[in-house]
CSV table of C-alpha atoms and ligand atoms in Angstrom, one decimal:
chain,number,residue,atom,x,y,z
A,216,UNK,CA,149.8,97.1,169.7
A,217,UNK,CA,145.7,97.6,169.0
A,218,UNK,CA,144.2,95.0,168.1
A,219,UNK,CA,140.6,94.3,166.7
A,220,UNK,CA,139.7,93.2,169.9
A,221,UNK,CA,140.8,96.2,171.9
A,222,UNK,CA,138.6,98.3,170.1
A,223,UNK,CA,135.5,98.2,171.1
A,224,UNK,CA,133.7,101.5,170.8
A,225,UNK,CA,133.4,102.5,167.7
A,226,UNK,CA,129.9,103.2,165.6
A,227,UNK,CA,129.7,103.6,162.3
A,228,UNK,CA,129.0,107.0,160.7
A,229,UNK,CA,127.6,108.2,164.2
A,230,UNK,CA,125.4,111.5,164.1
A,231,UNK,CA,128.5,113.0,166.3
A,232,UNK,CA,131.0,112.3,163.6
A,233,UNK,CA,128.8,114.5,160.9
A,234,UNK,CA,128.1,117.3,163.5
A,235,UNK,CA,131.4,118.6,163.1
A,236,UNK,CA,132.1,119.8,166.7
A,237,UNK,CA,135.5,119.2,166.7
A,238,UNK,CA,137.9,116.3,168.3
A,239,UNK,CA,136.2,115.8,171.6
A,240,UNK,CA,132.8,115.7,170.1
A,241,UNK,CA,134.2,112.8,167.6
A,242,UNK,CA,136.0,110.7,170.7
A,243,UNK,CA,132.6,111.3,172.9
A,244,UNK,CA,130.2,110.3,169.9
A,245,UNK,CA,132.9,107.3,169.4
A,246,UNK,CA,133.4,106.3,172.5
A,247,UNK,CA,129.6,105.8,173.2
A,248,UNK,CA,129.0,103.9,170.4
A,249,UNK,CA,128.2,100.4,169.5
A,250,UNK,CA,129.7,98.9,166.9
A,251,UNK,CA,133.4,96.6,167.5
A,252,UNK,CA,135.5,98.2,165.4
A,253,UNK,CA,136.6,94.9,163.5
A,254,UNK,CA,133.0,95.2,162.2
A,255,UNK,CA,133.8,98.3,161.2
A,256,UNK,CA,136.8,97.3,158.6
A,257,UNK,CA,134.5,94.3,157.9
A,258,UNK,CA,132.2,96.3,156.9
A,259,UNK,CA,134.2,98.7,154.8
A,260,UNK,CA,136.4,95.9,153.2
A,261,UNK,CA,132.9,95.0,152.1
A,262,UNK,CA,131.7,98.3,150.8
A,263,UNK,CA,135.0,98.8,149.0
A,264,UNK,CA,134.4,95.1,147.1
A,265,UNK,CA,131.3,96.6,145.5
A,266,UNK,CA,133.4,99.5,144.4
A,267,UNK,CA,136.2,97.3,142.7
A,268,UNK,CA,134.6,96.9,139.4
A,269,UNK,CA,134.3,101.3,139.0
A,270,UNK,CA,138.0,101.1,140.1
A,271,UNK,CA,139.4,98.9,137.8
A,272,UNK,CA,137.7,100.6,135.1
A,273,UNK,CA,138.7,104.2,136.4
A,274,UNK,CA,142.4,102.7,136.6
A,275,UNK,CA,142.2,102.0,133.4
A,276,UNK,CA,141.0,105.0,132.0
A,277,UNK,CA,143.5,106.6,134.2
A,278,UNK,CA,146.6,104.7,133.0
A,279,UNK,CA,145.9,105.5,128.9
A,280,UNK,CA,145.7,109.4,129.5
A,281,UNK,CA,148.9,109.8,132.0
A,282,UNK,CA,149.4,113.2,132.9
A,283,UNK,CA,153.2,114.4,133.8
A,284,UNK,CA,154.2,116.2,137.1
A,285,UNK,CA,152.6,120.0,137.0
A,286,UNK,CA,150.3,119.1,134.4
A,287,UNK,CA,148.2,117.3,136.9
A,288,UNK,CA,144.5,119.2,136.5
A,289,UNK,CA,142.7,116.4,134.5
A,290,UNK,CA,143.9,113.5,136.3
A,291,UNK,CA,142.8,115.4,139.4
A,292,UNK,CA,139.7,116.4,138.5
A,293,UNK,CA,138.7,113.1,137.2
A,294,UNK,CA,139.8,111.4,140.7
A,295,UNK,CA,137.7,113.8,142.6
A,296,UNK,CA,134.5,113.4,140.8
A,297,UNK,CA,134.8,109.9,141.3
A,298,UNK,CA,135.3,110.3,144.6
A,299,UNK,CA,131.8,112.4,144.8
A,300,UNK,CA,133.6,116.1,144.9
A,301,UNK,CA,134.4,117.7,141.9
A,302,UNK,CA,134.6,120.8,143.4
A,303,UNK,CA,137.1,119.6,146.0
A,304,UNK,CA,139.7,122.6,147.0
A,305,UNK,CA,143.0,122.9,145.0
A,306,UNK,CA,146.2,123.2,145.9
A,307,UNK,CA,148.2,123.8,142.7
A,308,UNK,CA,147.0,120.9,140.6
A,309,UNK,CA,146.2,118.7,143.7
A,310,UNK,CA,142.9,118.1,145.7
A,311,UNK,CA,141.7,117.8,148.9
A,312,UNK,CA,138.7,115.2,148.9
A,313,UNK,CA,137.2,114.8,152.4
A,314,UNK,CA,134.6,112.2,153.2
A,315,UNK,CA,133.2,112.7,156.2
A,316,UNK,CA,132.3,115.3,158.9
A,317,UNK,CA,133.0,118.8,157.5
A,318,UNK,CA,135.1,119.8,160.5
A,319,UNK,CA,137.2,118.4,163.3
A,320,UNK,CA,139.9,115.6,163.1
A,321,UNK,CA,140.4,113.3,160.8
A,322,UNK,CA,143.1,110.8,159.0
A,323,UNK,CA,144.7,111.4,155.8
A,324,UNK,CA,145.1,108.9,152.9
A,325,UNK,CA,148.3,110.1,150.2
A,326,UNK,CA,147.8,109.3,146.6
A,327,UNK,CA,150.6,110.3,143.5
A,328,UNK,CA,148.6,112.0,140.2
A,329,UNK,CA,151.3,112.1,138.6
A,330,UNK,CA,153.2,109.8,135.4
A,331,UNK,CA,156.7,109.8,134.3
A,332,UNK,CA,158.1,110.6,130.9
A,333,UNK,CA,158.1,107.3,129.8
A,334,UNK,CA,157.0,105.4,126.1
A,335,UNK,CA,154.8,102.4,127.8
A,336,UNK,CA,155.9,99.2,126.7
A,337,UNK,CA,153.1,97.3,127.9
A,338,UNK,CA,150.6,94.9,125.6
A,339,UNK,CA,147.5,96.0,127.1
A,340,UNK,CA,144.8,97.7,125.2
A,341,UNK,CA,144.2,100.9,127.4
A,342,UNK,CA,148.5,101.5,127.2
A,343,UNK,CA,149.8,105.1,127.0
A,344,UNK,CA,150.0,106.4,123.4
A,345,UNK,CA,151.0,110.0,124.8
A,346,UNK,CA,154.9,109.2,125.7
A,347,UNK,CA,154.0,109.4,129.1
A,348,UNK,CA,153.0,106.2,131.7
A,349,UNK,CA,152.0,105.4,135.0
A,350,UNK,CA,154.7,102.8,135.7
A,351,UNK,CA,154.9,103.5,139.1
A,352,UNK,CA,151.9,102.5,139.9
A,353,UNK,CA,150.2,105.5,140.5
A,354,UNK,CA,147.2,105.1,139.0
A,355,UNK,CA,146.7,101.8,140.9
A,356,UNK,CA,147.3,104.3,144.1
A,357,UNK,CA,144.4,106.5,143.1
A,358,UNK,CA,141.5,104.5,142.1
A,359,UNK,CA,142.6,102.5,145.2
A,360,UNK,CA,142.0,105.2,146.7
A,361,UNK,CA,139.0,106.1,145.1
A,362,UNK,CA,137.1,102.9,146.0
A,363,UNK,CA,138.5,103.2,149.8
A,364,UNK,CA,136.6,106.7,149.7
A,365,UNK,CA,133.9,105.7,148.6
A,366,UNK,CA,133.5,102.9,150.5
A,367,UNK,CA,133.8,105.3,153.9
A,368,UNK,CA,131.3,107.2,152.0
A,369,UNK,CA,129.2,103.8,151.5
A,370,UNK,CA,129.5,102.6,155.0
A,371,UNK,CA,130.7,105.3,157.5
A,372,UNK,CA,133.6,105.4,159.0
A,373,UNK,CA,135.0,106.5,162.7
A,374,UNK,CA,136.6,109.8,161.6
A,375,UNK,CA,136.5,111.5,158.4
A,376,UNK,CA,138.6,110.7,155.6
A,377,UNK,CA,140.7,112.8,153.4
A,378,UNK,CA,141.8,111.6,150.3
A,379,UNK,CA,144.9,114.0,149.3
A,380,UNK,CA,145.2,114.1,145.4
A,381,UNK,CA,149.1,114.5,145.3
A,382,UNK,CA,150.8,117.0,142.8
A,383,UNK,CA,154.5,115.9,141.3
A,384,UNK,CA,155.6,113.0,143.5
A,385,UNK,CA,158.4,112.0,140.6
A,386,UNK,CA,159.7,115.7,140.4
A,387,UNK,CA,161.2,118.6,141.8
A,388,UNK,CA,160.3,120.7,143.9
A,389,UNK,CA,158.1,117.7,145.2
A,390,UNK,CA,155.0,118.1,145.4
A,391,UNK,CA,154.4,117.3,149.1
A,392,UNK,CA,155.9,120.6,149.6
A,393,UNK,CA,152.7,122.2,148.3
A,394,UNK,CA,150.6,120.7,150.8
A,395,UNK,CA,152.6,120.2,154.0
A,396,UNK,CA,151.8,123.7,155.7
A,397,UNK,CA,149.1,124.4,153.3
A,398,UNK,CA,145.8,126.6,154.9
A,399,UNK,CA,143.9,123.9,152.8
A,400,UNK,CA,145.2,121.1,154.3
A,401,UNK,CA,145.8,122.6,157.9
A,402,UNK,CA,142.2,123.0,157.1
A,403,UNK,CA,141.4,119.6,157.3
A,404,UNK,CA,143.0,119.3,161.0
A,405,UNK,CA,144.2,115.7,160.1
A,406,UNK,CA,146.0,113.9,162.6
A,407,UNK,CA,147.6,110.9,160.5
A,408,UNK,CA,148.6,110.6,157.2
A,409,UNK,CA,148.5,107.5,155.6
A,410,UNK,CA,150.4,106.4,152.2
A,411,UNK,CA,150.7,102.7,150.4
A,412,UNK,CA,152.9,102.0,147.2
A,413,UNK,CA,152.9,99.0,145.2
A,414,UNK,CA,156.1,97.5,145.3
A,415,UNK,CA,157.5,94.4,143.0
A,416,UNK,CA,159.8,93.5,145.3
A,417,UNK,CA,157.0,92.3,148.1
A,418,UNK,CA,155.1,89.1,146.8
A,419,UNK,CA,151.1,89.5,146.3
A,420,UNK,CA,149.1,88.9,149.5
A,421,UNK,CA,152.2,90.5,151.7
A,422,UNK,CA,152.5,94.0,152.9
A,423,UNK,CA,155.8,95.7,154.3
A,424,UNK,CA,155.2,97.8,157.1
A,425,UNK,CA,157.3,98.8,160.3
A,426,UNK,CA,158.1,101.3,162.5
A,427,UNK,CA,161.0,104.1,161.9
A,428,UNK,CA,162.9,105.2,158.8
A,429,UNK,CA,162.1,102.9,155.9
A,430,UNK,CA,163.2,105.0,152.7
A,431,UNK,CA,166.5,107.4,152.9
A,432,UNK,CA,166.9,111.2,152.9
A,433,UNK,CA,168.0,112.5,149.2
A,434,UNK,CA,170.4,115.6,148.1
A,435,UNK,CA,171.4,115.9,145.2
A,436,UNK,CA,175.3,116.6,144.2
A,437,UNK,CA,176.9,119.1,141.2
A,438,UNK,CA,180.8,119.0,141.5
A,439,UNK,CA,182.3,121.4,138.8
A,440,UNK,CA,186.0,120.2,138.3
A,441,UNK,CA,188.1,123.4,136.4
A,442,UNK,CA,191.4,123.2,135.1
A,443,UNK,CA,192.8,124.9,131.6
A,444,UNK,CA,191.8,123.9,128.7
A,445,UNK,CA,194.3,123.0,125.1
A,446,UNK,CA,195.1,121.3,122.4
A,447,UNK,CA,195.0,117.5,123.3
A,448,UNK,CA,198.7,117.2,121.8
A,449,UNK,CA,199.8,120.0,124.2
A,450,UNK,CA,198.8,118.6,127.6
A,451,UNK,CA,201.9,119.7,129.4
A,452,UNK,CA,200.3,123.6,128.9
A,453,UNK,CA,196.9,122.6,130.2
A,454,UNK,CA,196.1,121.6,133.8
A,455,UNK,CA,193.7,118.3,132.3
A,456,UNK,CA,190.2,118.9,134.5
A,457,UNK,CA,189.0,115.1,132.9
A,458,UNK,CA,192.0,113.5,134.6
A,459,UNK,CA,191.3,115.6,137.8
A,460,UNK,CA,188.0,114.6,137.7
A,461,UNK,CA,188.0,110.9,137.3
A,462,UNK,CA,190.2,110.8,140.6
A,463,UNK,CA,187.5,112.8,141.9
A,464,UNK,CA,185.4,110.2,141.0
A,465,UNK,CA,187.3,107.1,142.6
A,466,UNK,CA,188.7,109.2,146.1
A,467,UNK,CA,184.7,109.8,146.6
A,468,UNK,CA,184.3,106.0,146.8
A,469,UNK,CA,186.1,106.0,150.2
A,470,UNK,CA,183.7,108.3,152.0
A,471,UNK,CA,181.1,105.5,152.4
A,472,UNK,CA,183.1,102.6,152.4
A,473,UNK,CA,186.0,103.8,155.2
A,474,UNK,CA,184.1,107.1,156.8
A,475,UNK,CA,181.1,106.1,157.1
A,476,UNK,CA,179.8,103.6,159.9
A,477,UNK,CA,179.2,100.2,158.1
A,478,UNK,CA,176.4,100.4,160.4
A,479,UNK,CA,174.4,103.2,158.6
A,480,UNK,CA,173.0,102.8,155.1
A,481,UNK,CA,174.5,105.3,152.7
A,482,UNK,CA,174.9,105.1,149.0
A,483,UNK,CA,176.9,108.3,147.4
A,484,UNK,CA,176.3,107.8,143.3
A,485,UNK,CA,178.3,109.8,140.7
A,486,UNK,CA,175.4,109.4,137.5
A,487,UNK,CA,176.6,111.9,134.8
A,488,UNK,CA,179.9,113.2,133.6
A,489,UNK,CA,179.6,115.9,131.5
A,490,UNK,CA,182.9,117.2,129.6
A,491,UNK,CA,184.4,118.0,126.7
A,492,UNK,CA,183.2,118.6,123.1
A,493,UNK,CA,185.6,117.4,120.5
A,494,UNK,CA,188.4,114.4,120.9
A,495,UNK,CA,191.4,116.5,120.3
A,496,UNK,CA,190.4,119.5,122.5
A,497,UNK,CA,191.3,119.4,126.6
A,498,UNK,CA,188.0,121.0,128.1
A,499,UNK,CA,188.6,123.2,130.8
A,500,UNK,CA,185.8,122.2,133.2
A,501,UNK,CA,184.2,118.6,133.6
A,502,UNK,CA,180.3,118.6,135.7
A,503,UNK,CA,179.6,115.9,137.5
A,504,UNK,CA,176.3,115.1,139.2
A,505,UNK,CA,175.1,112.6,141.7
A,506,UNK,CA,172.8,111.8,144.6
A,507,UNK,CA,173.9,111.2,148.3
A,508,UNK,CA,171.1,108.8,150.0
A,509,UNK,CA,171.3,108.4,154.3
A,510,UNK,CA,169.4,107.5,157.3
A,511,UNK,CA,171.2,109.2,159.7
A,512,UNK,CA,171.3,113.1,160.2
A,513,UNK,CA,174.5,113.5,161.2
A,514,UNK,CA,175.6,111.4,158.0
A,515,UNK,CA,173.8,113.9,156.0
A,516,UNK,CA,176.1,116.4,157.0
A,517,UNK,CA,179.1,114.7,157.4
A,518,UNK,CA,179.3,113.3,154.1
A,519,UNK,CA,178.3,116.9,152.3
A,520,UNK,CA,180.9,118.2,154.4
A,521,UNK,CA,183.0,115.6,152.8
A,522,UNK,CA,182.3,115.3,149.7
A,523,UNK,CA,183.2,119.2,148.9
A,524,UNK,CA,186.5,118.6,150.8
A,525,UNK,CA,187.6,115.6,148.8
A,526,UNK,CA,186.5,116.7,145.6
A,527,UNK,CA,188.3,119.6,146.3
A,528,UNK,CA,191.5,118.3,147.6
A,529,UNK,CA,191.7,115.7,144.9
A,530,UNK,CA,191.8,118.0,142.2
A,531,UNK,CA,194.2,120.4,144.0
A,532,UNK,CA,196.7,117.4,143.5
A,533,UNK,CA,195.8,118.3,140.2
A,534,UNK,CA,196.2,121.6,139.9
A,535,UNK,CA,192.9,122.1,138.9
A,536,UNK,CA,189.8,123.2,141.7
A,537,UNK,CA,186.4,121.3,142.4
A,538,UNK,CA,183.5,122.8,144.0
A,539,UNK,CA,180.5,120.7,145.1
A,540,UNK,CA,176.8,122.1,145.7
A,541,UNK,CA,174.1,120.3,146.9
A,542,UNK,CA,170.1,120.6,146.1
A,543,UNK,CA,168.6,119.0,149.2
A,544,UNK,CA,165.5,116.7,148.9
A,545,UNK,CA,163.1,114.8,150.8
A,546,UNK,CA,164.4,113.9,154.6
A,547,UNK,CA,164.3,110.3,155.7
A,548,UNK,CA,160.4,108.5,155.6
A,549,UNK,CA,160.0,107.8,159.3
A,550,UNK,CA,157.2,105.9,159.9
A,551,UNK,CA,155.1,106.7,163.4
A,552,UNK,CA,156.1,103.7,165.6
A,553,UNK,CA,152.5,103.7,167.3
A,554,UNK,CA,150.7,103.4,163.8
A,555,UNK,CA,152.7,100.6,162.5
A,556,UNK,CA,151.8,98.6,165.5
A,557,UNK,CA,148.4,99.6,165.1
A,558,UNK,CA,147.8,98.3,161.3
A,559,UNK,CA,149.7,95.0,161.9
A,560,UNK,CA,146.2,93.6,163.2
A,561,UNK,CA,144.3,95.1,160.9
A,562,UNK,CA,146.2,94.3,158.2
A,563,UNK,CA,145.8,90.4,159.2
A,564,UNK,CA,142.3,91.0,159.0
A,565,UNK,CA,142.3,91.9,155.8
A,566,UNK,CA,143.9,88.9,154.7
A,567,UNK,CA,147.6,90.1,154.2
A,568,UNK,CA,151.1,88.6,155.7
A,569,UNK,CA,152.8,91.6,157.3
A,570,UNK,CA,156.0,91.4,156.8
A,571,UNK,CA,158.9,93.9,157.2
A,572,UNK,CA,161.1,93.5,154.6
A,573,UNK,CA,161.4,96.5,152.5
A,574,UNK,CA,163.5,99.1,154.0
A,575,UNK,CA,165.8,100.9,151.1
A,576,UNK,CA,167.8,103.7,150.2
A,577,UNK,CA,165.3,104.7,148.1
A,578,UNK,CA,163.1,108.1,148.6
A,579,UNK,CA,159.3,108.9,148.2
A,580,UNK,CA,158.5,113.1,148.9
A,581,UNK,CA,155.4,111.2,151.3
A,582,UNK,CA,159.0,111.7,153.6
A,583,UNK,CA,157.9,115.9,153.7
A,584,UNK,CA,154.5,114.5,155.7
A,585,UNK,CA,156.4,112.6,158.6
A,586,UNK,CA,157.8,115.6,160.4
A,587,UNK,CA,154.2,117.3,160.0
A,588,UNK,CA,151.7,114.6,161.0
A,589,UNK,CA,152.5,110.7,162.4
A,590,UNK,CA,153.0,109.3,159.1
A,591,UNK,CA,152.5,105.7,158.3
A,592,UNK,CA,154.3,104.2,154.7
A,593,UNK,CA,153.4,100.7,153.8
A,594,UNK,CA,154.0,98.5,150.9
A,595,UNK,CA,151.8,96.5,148.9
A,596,UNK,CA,153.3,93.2,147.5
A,597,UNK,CA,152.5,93.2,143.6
A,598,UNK,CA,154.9,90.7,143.2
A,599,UNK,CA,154.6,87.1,141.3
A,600,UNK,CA,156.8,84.4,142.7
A,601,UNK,CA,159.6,82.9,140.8
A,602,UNK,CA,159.7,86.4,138.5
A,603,UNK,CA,162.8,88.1,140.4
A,604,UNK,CA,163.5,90.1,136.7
A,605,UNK,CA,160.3,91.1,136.0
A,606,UNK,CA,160.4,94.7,135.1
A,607,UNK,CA,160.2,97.2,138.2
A,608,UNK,CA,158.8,100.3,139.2
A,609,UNK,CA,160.1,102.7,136.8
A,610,UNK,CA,160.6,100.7,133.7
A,611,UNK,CA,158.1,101.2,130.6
A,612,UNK,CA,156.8,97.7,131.3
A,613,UNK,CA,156.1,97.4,134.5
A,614,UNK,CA,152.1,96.7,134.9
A,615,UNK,CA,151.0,96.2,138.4
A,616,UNK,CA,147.9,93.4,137.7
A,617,UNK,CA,144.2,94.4,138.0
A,618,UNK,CA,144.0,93.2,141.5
A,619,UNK,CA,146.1,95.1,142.9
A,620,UNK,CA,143.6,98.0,142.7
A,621,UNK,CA,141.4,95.8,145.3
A,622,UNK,CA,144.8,95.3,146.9
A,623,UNK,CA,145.8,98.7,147.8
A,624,UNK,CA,142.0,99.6,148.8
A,625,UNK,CA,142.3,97.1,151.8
A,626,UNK,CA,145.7,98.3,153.0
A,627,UNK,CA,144.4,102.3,153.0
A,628,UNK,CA,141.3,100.8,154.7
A,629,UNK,CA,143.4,98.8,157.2
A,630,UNK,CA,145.8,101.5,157.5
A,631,UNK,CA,142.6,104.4,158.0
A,632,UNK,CA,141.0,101.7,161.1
A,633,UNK,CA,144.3,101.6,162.5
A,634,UNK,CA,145.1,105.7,162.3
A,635,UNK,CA,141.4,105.7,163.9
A,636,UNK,CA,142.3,103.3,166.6
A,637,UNK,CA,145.4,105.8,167.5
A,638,UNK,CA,143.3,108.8,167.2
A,639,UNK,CA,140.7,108.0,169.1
A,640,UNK,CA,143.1,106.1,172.0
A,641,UNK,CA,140.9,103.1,171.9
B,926,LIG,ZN1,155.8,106.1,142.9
């Protein structure tokens, strides 16, 4: 594990970082330097305090005009011109804002532009009136962010920083796909990527972070269950796809709970069941959708594998058949082992409890980054003690509190130092 102490070498916004000559240029210039790199995050925690106030404000003005997934362009634009570049490339109706050297290594920081289709049911004064809201904390993410570039700006930094402007993190296709093997941000040769999300179910002051998978891999699951329709007095002349289908329903609740190791996390979820259009007609086809969450590769398979053979065998009993398709999404967040040792120090300087408490079935498309670049996920507490049914991410109330914009800035600071620290082997 780095720790402050092990990294000795660094200087602060050293004339070899702005030449722009490229990765052995940056680690020469760094390694010559002065300046112990726990003065360095010192010195940019400091940086990013005067920026707080502008952040606050922006994440205000950024929460009452929330902009939906594809629909992105304001939101962007406004994030980059605080961030000093309003002519920062695209990609679709993301940005690329990089702080720093124009050329040669750097480390990446992740932030989410977009809302969700929500009516905000907040009391503040600067709540969505559009029927769209940031409650998942997104905008918290970017002026974070914002205030974290700004202060690398401010105060220098060991490597450049590029702050990626995220398109459609709530939707599908995700927007990570836009960027992951983008020539923009190939570009930018970055050689971590670094995300943090505020989470309700980590108390203020403590940040989740550790090494390997920490959200699930996501597909989701249409089964279309066809039998022969009638007339609901008549069932003996139809073959009833509804009955068919609701044993489809409960012989799928085996496949996790008797095929599955008990060691693996896996959650298979049946959400919607669509059939039928009048109470005295037999439909003849019932849609069902779901999602299938796992950690485990071979799991991933397996269970697709089975859920088209059960679902299909079930309703054979029925005389009726079932096919199942999936749509696959992100694959599992796996977190770089080496840069989750490196923040834990960093993070203690910074005045958090690291903790590692918050691994779920859940799924983030920052997942689409890890097989690219070593990837590091970490979650900010937001939490209040003693409020386990306060309203979570997702729900039309939840409302992150103003310091939690300061917050996130330290962990992407802490998190950029430590992706530094592992760049630069020091
Ligand atoms: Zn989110």
């Amino acid at each position: 594990m780095a720790t402050p102490g092990a990294l000795t070498a660094w200087k602060m916004a050293s004339d070899g970082h702005r030449s722009g000559r490229g990765q052995a240029a940056v680690t020469a210039a760094g390694r010559r330097a002065a300046a112990p790199a726990s003065t360095v995050l010192a010195e940019l925690l400091q940086a990013a305090g005067q920026e707080v106030p502008a952040a606050v404000a922006l994440r205000r003005e950024l929460h009452a005009s929330p902009e939906l997934g594809g629909h992105e362009t304001g939101t962007a634009n406004r994030v980059a011109a605080a961030l000093g570049e309003p002519g920062a490339p695209s990609v679709t109706t993301g940005r690329l804002v990089r702080i720093g050297a124009a050329s040669g290594p750097s480390v990446a920081i992740r932030a989410e532009l977009d809302a969700l289709p929500l009516t905000e049911q907040t009391p503040v004064a600067w709540a969505s009136q559009n029927g769209a809201s940031h409650s998942c904390g997104h905008d918290v993410h970017l002026a974070a962010l914002t205030a974290a570039g700004r202060a690398v700006r401010r105060a220098g930094g060991p490597l450049p920083l590029v702050a990626v402007l995220q398109p459609r993190e709530e939707g599908y296709p995700s927007g990570a796909q836009d960027l992951v093997g983008s020539p923009q941000l190939e570009a930018q040769d970055a050689r971590a990527m670094i995300g943090v999300h505020v989470h309700p179910h980590v108390a203020c002051g403590q940040v989740s972070v550790g090494p390997g998978p920490v959200n699930a891999a996501y597909d989701e699951v249409t089964i279309t269950v066809r039998g022969r329709g009638g007339h609901a007095a008549y069932p003996h002349v139809t073959r009833d796809p509804v009955i068919a289908a609701a044993h489809v329903i409960v012989a799928l609740q085996h496949l996790i709970s008797r095929r599955t190791d008990p060691m693996h996390p896996a959650v298979l979820t049946i959400a919607t069941v669509q059939a039928g259009t009048a109470a005295n007609v037999i439909p003849d086809h019932v849609v069902l959708t779901g999602s299938l969450r796992t950690f485990e590769p071979t799991d991933r398979a397996s269970l697709r594998s089975a859920v088209g053979a059960t679902a299909g065998a079930t309703a054979e009993a029925y005389e009726c058949t079932a096919q199942a398709t999936f749509k696959q999404g992100e694959p599992v967040l796996d977190n770089d082992p080496a840069l989750a040792a490196a923040v834990a120090a960093w993070l203690a300087q910074a005045g958090f409890q690291v903790v590692d408490s918050l691994r779920s079935c859940g799924s983030d498309d920052f997942a689409y980054y890890c097989p690219r670049y070593p990837s590091l996920m970490m979650f900010a507490g937001v939490g209040q003690p003693g409020t386990p049914d306060a309203p979570g991410l997702h729900h039309p109330s939840f409302l992150p509190r103003e310091e939690a914009v300061e917050d996130v800035a330290r962990v992407m600071l802490a998190g950029y130092v430590a992706a530094c620290s592992v760049v630069l082997g020091t």
